[in-house]
Short mmCIF file of C-alpha atoms and ligand atoms in Angstrom, two decimals:
data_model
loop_
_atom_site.label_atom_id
_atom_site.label_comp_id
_atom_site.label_asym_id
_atom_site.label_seq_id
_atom_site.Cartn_x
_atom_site.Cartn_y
_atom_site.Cartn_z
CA UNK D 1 36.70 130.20 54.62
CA UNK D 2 33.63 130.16 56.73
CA UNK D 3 31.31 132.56 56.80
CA UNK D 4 28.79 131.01 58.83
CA UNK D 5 25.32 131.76 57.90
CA UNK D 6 24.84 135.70 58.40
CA UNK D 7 22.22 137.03 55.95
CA UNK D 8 24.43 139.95 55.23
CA UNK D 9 22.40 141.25 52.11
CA UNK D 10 19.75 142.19 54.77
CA UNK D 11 21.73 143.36 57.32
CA UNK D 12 21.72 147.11 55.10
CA UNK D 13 18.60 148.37 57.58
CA UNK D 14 19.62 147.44 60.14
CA UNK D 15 21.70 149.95 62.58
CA UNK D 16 24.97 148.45 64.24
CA UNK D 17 26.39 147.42 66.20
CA UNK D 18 23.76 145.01 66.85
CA UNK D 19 22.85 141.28 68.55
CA UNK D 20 21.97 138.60 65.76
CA UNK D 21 20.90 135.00 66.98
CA UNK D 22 20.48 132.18 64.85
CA UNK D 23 17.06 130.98 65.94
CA UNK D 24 17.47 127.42 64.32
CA UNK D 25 20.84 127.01 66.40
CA UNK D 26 19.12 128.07 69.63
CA UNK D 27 16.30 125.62 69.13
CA UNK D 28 18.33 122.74 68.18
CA UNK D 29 20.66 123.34 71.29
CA UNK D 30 17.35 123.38 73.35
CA UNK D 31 15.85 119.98 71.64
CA UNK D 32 19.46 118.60 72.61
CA UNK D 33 19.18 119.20 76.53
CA UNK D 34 15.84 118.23 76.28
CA UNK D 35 16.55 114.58 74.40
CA UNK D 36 20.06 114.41 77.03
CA UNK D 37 18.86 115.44 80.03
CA UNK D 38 15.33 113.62 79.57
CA UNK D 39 16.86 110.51 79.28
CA UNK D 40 17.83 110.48 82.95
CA UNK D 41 14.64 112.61 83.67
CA UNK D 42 16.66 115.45 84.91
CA UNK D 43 15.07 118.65 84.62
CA UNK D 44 17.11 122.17 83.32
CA UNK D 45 16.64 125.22 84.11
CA UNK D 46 17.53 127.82 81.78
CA UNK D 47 19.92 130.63 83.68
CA UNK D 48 17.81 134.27 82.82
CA UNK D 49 20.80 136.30 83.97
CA UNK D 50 23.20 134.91 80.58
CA UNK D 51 20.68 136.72 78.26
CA UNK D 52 17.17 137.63 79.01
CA UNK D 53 16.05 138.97 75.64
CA UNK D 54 12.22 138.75 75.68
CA UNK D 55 12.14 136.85 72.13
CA UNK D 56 14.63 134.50 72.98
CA UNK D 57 13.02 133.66 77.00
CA UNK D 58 10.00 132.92 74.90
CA UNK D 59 11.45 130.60 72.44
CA UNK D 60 13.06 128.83 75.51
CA UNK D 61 10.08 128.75 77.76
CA UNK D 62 8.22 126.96 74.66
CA UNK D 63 10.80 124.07 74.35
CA UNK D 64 9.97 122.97 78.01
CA UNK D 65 12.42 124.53 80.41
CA UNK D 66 12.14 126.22 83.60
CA UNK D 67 14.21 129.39 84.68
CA UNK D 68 16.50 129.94 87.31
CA UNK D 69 16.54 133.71 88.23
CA UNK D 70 19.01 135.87 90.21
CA UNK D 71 16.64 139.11 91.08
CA UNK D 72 13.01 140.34 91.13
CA UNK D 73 13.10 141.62 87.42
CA UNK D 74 14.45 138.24 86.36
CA UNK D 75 11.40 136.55 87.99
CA UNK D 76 9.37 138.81 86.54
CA UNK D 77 10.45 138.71 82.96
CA UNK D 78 10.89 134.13 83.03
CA UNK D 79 6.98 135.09 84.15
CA UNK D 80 5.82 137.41 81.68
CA UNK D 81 7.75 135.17 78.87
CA UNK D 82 5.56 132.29 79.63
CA UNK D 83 7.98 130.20 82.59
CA UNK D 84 5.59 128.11 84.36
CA UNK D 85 6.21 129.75 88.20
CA UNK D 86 6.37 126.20 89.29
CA UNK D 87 9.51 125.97 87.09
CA UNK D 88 10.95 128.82 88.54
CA UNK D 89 14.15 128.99 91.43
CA UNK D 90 15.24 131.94 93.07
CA UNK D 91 19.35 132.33 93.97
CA UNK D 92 21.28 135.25 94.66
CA UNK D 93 22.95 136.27 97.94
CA UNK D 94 21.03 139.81 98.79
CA UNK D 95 17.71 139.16 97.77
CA UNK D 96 15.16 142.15 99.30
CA UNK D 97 12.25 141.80 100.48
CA UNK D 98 9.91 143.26 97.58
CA UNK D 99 11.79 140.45 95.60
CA UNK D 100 10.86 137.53 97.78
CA UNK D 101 7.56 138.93 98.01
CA UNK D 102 6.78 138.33 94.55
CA UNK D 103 8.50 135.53 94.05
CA UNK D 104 5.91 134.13 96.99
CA UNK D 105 3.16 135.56 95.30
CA UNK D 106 4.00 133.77 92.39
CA UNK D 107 4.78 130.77 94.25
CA UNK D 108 7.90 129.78 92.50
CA UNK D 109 9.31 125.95 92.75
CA UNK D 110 12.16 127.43 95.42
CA UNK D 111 14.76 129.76 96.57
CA UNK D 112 17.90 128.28 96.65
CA UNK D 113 18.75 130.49 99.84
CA UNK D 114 22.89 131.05 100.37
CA UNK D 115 22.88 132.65 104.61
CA UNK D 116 21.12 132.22 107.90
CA UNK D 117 19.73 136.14 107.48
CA UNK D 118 18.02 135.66 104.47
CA UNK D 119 16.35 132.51 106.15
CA UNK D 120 14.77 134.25 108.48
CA UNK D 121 13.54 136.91 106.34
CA UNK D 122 11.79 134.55 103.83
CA UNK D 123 10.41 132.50 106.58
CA UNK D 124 8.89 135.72 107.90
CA UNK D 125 8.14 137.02 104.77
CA UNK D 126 5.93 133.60 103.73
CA UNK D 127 4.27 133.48 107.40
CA UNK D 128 2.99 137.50 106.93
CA UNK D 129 0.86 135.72 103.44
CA UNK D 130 0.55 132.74 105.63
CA UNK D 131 2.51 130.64 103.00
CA UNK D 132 5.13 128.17 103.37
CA UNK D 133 8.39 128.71 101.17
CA UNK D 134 10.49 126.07 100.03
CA UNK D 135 13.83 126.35 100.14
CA UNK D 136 17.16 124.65 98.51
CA UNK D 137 20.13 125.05 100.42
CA UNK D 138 23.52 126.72 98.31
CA UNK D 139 26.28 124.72 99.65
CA UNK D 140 29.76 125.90 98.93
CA UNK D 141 31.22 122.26 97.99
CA UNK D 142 34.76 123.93 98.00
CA UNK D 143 35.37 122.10 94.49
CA UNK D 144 37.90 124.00 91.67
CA UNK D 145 36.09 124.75 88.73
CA UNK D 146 39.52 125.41 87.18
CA UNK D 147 38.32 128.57 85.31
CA UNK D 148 38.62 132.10 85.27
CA UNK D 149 38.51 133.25 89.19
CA UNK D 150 36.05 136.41 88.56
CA UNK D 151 33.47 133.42 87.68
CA UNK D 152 34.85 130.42 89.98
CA UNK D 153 32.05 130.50 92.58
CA UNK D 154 32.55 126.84 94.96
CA UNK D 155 35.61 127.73 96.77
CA UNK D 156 35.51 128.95 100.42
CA UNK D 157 36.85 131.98 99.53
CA UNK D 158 33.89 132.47 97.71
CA UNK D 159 30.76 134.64 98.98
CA UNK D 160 28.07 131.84 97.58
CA UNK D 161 26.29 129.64 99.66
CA UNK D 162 26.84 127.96 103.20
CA UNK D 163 29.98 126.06 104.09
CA UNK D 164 29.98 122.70 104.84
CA UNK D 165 31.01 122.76 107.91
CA UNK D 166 28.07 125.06 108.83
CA UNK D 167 25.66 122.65 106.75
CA UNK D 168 24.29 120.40 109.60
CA UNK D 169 22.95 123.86 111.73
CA UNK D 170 21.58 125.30 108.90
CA UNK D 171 19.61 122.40 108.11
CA UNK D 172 18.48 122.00 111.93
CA UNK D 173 17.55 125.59 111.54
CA UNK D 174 16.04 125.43 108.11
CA UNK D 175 13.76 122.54 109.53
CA UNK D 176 12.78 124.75 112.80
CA UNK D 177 11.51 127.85 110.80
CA UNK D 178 7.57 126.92 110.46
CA UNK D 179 6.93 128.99 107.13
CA UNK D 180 9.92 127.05 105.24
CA UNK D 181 9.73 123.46 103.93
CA UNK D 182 13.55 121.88 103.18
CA UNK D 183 13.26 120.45 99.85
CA UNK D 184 16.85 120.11 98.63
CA UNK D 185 20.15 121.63 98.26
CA UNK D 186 21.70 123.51 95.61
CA UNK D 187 25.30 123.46 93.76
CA UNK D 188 26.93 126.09 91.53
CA UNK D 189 31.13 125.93 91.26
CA UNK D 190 31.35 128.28 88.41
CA UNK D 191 31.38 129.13 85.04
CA UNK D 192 32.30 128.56 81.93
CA UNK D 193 33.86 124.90 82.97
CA UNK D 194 35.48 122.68 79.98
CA UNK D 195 37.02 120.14 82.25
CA UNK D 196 33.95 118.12 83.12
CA UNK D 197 35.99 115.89 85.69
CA UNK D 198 35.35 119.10 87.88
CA UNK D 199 31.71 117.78 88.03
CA UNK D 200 33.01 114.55 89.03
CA UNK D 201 34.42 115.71 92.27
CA UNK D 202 31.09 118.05 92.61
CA UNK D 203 29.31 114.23 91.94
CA UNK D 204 31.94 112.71 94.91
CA UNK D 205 31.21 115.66 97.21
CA UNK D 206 27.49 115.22 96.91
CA UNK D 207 27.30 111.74 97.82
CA UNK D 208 29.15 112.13 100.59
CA UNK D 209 26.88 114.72 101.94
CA UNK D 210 23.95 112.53 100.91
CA UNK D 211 25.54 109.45 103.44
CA UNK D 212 26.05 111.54 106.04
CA UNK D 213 22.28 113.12 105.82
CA UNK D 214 20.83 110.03 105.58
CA UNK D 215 22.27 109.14 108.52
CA UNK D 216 20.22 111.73 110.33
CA UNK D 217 17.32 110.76 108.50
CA UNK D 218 17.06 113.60 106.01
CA UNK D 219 16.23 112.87 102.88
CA UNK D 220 16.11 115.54 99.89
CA UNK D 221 13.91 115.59 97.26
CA UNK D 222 15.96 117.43 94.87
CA UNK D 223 19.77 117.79 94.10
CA UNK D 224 20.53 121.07 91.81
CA UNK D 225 24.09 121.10 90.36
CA UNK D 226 24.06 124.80 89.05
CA UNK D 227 24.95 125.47 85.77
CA UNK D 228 28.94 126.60 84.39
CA UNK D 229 29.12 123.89 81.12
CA UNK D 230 31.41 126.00 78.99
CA UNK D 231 31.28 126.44 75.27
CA UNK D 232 34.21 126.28 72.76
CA UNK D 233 34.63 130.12 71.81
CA UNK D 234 37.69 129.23 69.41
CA UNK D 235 35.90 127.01 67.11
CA UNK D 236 32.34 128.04 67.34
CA UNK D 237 31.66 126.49 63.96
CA UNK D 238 33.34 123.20 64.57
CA UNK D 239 31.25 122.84 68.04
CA UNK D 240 28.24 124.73 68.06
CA UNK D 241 26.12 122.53 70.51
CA UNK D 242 27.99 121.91 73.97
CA UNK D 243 28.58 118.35 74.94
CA UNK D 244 25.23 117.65 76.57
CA UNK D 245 25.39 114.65 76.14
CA UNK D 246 28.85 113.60 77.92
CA UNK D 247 27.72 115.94 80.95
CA UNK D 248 24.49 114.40 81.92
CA UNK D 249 26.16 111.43 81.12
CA UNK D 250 28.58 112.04 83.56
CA UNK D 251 26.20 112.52 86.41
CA UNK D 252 24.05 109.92 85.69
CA UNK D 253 27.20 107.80 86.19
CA UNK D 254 28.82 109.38 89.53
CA UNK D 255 26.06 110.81 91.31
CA UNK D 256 24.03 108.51 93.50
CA UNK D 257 20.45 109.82 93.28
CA UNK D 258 18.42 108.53 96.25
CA UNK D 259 14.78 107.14 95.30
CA UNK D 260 12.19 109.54 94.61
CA UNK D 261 15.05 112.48 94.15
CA UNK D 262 14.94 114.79 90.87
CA UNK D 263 18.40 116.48 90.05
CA UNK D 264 18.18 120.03 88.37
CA UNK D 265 20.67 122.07 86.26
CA UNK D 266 20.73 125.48 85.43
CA UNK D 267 22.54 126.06 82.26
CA UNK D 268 22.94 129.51 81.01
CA UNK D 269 26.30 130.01 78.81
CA UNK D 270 25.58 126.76 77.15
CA UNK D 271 22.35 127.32 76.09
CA UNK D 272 22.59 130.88 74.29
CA UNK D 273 26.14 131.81 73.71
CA UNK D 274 26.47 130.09 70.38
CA UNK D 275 22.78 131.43 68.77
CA UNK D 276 24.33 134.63 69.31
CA UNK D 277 26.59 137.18 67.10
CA UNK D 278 27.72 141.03 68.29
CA UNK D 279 27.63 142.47 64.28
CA UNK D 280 29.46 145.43 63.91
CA UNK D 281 30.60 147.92 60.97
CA UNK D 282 34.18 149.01 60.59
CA UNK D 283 34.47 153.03 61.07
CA UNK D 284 37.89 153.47 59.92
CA UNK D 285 40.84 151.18 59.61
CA UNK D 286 44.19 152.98 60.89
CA UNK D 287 47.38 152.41 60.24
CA UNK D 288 49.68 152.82 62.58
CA UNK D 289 53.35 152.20 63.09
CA UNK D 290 53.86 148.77 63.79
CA UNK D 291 50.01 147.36 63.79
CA UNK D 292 46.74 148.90 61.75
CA UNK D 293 43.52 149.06 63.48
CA UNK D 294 40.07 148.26 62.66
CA UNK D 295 38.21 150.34 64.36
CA UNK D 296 34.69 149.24 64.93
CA UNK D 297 31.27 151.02 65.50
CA UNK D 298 30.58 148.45 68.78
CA UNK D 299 32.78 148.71 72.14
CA UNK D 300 33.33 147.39 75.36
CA UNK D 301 29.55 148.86 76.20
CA UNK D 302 28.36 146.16 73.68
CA UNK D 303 30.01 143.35 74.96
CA UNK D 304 31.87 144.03 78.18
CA UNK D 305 33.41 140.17 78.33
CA UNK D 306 36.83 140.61 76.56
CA UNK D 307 37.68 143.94 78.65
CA UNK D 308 36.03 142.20 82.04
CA UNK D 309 37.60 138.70 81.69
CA UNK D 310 40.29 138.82 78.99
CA UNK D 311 37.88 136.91 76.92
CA UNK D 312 38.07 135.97 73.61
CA UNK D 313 35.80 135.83 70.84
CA UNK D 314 36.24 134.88 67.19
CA UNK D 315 36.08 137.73 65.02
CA UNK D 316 35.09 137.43 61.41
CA UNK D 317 34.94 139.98 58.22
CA UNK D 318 31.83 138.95 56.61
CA UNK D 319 32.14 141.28 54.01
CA UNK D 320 35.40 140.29 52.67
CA UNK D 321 36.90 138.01 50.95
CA UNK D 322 40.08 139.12 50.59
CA UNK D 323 43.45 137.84 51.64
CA UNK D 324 43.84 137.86 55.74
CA UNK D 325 45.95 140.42 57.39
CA UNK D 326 46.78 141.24 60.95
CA UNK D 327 44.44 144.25 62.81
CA UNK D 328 44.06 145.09 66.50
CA UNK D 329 40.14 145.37 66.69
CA UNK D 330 39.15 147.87 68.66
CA UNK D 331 36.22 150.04 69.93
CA UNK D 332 35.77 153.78 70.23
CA UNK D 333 35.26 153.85 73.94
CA UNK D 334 37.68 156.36 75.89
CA UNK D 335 38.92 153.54 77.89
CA UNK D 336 42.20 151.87 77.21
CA UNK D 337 40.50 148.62 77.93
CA UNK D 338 38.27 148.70 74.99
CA UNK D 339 39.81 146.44 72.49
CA UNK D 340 38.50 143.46 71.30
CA UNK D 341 40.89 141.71 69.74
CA UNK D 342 44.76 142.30 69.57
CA UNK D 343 46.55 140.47 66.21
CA UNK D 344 43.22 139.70 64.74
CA UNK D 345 43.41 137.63 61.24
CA UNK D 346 40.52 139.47 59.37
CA UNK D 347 40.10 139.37 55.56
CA UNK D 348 40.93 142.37 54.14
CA UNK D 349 39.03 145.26 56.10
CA UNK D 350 37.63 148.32 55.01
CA UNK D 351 35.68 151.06 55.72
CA UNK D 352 31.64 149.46 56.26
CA UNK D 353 32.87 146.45 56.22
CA UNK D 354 30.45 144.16 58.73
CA UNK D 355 32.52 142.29 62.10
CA UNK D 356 31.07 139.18 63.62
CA UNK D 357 31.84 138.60 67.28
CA UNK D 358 31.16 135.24 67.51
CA UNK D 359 29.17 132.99 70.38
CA UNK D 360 28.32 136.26 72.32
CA UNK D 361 24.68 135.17 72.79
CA UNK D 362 25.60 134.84 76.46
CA UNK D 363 26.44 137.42 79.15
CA UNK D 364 26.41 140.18 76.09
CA UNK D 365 23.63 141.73 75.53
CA UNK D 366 22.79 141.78 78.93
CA UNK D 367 25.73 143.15 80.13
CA UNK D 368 25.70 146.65 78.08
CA UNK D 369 25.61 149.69 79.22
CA UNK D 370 25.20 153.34 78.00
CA UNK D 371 28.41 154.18 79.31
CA UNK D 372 29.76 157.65 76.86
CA UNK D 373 25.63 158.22 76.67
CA UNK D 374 25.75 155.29 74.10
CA UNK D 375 22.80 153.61 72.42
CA UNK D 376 22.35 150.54 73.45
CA UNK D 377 22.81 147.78 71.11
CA UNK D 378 19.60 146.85 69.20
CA UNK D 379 18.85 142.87 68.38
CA UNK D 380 17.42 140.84 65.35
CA UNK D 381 16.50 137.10 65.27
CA UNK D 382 17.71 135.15 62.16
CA UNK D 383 13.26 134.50 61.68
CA UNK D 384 12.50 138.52 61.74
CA UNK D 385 14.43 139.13 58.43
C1 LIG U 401 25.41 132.12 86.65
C2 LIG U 401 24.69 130.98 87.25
C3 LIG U 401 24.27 129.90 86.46
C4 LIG U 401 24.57 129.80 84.99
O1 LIG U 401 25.94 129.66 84.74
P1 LIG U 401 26.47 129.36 83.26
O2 LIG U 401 27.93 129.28 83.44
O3 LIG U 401 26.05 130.48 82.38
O4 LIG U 401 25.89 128.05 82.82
C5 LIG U 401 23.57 128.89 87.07
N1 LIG U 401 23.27 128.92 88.39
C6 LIG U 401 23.66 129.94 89.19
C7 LIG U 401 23.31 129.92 90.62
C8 LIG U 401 24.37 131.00 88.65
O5 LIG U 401 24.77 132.00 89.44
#
């Protein structure tokens, strides 16, 4: 059985439940995006909302990428972890003003701007500092991401981005507003995405746009696809490192880049889910009826994803050895909702036993909370112990 590589014999001092990423994994996932996408001279930027640990920003801002940021504090922490601001881009559909305003005093690479409103604002925002902003346009390419539909975002249904209908008046307005400069539009169907023939139709939707554009003698200098490349959560051993290189491989064959154009990503998931473990001790195991429990010192404050989106996450006794038997994992959280795992295979589980929830390097730590006046969850890098 695999253990993966979990330095357990140190983990004594530590207090659970807490975040452990594997440092080597993180940095070989980030020299593989680097060698895949630099082959086509794309250019990635690294999604701050899926985990914005300081030590881990850093280690990503050192291998080269930029940061794509969804609110003020995000811009402010890619900036204080060493981001180059002109590697930075803006999204979100209710950014404020104070946000804007420092993302103009920074003078980020671009907003990727998603309504008419927010237009204005930014192009009054940059005149008042007598700036120009530039601006990528979030189009809504109506494309199926075929995943969960709390995180499919290209559908019209959707609240992201313009329509495209309403494409051709937003760029006539985009070009009217004096303080904005139109330097490309912006893609992002969803998350999580395993069936990369999605992309394709993003790739067939794109050049279509592009044709007609061109037609009216618009010409972008960048295409950004988003992020969503999903991970393989059953087998995180077996894949560790997303398939980088079939997905840039796929663009570079379907998407008709015009001379002169750049395309950007923004993956988040795929970058950082896999680094990371949620490590938790066992408080009691319960045996009820029909089932026993393992109940576990982390809960659904930890890591919110399997209560939020049904997910799953492979769940490993690293402290045992024994033979497997069947346990609903769960978390001491008053919520019914709080379980982790129901008909678990763990090794043989007892009392201080350690739990590995595995790839939860993305949209975990992030996401907890001190909901129950909880601590929040502490986090140790595989090179601090
Ligand atoms: C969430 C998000 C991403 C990252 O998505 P992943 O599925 O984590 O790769 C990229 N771009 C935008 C605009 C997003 O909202």
């Amino acid at each position: 059985m695999t253990k993966g590589t979990f330095p357990i014999d140190k983990f004594g001092s530590i207090n659970t439940p807490f975040y452990y990423y594997d440092v080597e994994l993180l940095e070989k996932t980030l020299n593989t995006i680097k060698a895949e996408a630099g082959k086509y001279g794309y250019e990635a930027h690294y999604a701050v909302k899926a985990n914005a640990n300081a030590s881990l920003l850093k280690i990503i801002s050192a291998a080269g990428l930029g940061a794509d940021c969804v609110s003020g504090g995000e811009v402010e922490a890619a900036i204080n972890a060493g981001f180059p601001a002109s590697k930075i881009v803006f999204a979100g559909v209710g950014k404020t003003d104070w946000e804007i305003n420092l993302a103009l005093d920074h003078d980020i690479f671009c907003f990727n701007a998603e309504s008419l409103p927010e237009l204005e604002v930014i192009n009054e925002l940059a005149g008042a500092k007598g700036k120009k902003a530039r601006i990528e346009l979030r189009v809504n390419p109506n494309v199926d991401a075929h995943t969960h539909h709390y995180i499919t975002t290209g559908l019209n249904e959707n609240k992201f981005g313009f329509s495209l209908d309403d494409l051709n008046d937003v760029i006539d307005k985009v070009i009217a507003l004096k303080n904005l400069e139109f330097v490309g539009l912006h893609f992002h169907i969803g998350s999580q995405i395993t069936d990369l023939s999605c992309y394709e139709d993003l790739c067939v939707k794109i050049n279509e746009l592009q044709d007609e554009l061109e037609k009216r003698g618009i010409q972008l200098k960048n295409i950004n696809i988003g992020g969503g490349l999903g991970i393989n959560y059953e087998h995180p051993n077996h894949m560790p490192i997303a398939d980088f290189e079939s997905y840039f491989r796929l663009f570079n064959k379907h998407l008709k880049l015009r001379a002169g154009q750049t395309l950007h990503c923004e993956p988040g998931r795929s970058v950082v889910a896999q680094c990371g473990s949620l490590i938790t001790k066992v408080t009691y195991v319960k045996k009820g009826k029909e089932k026993q429990f393992a109940i576990v010192d982390a809960g659904m404050t930890d890591l919110i994803r399997p209560a939020l989106y049904d997910a799953y996450h492979r769940i490993e006794n690293i402290s045992s050895d024994l033979a497997e038997q069947t346990y609903d994992v769960v978390g001491p959280i008053c919520e019914s909702s709080d379980v982790f795992q129901k008909g678990c295979s763990l090794n043989e589980t007892k009392r201080g036993d350690y739990l590995a929830l595995r790839s939860a390097g993305a949209y975990g730590e992030i996401m907890a909370s001190r909901y129950n006046l909880r601590k929040l969850p502490g986090s140790v890098l595989s090179t601090e112990i």
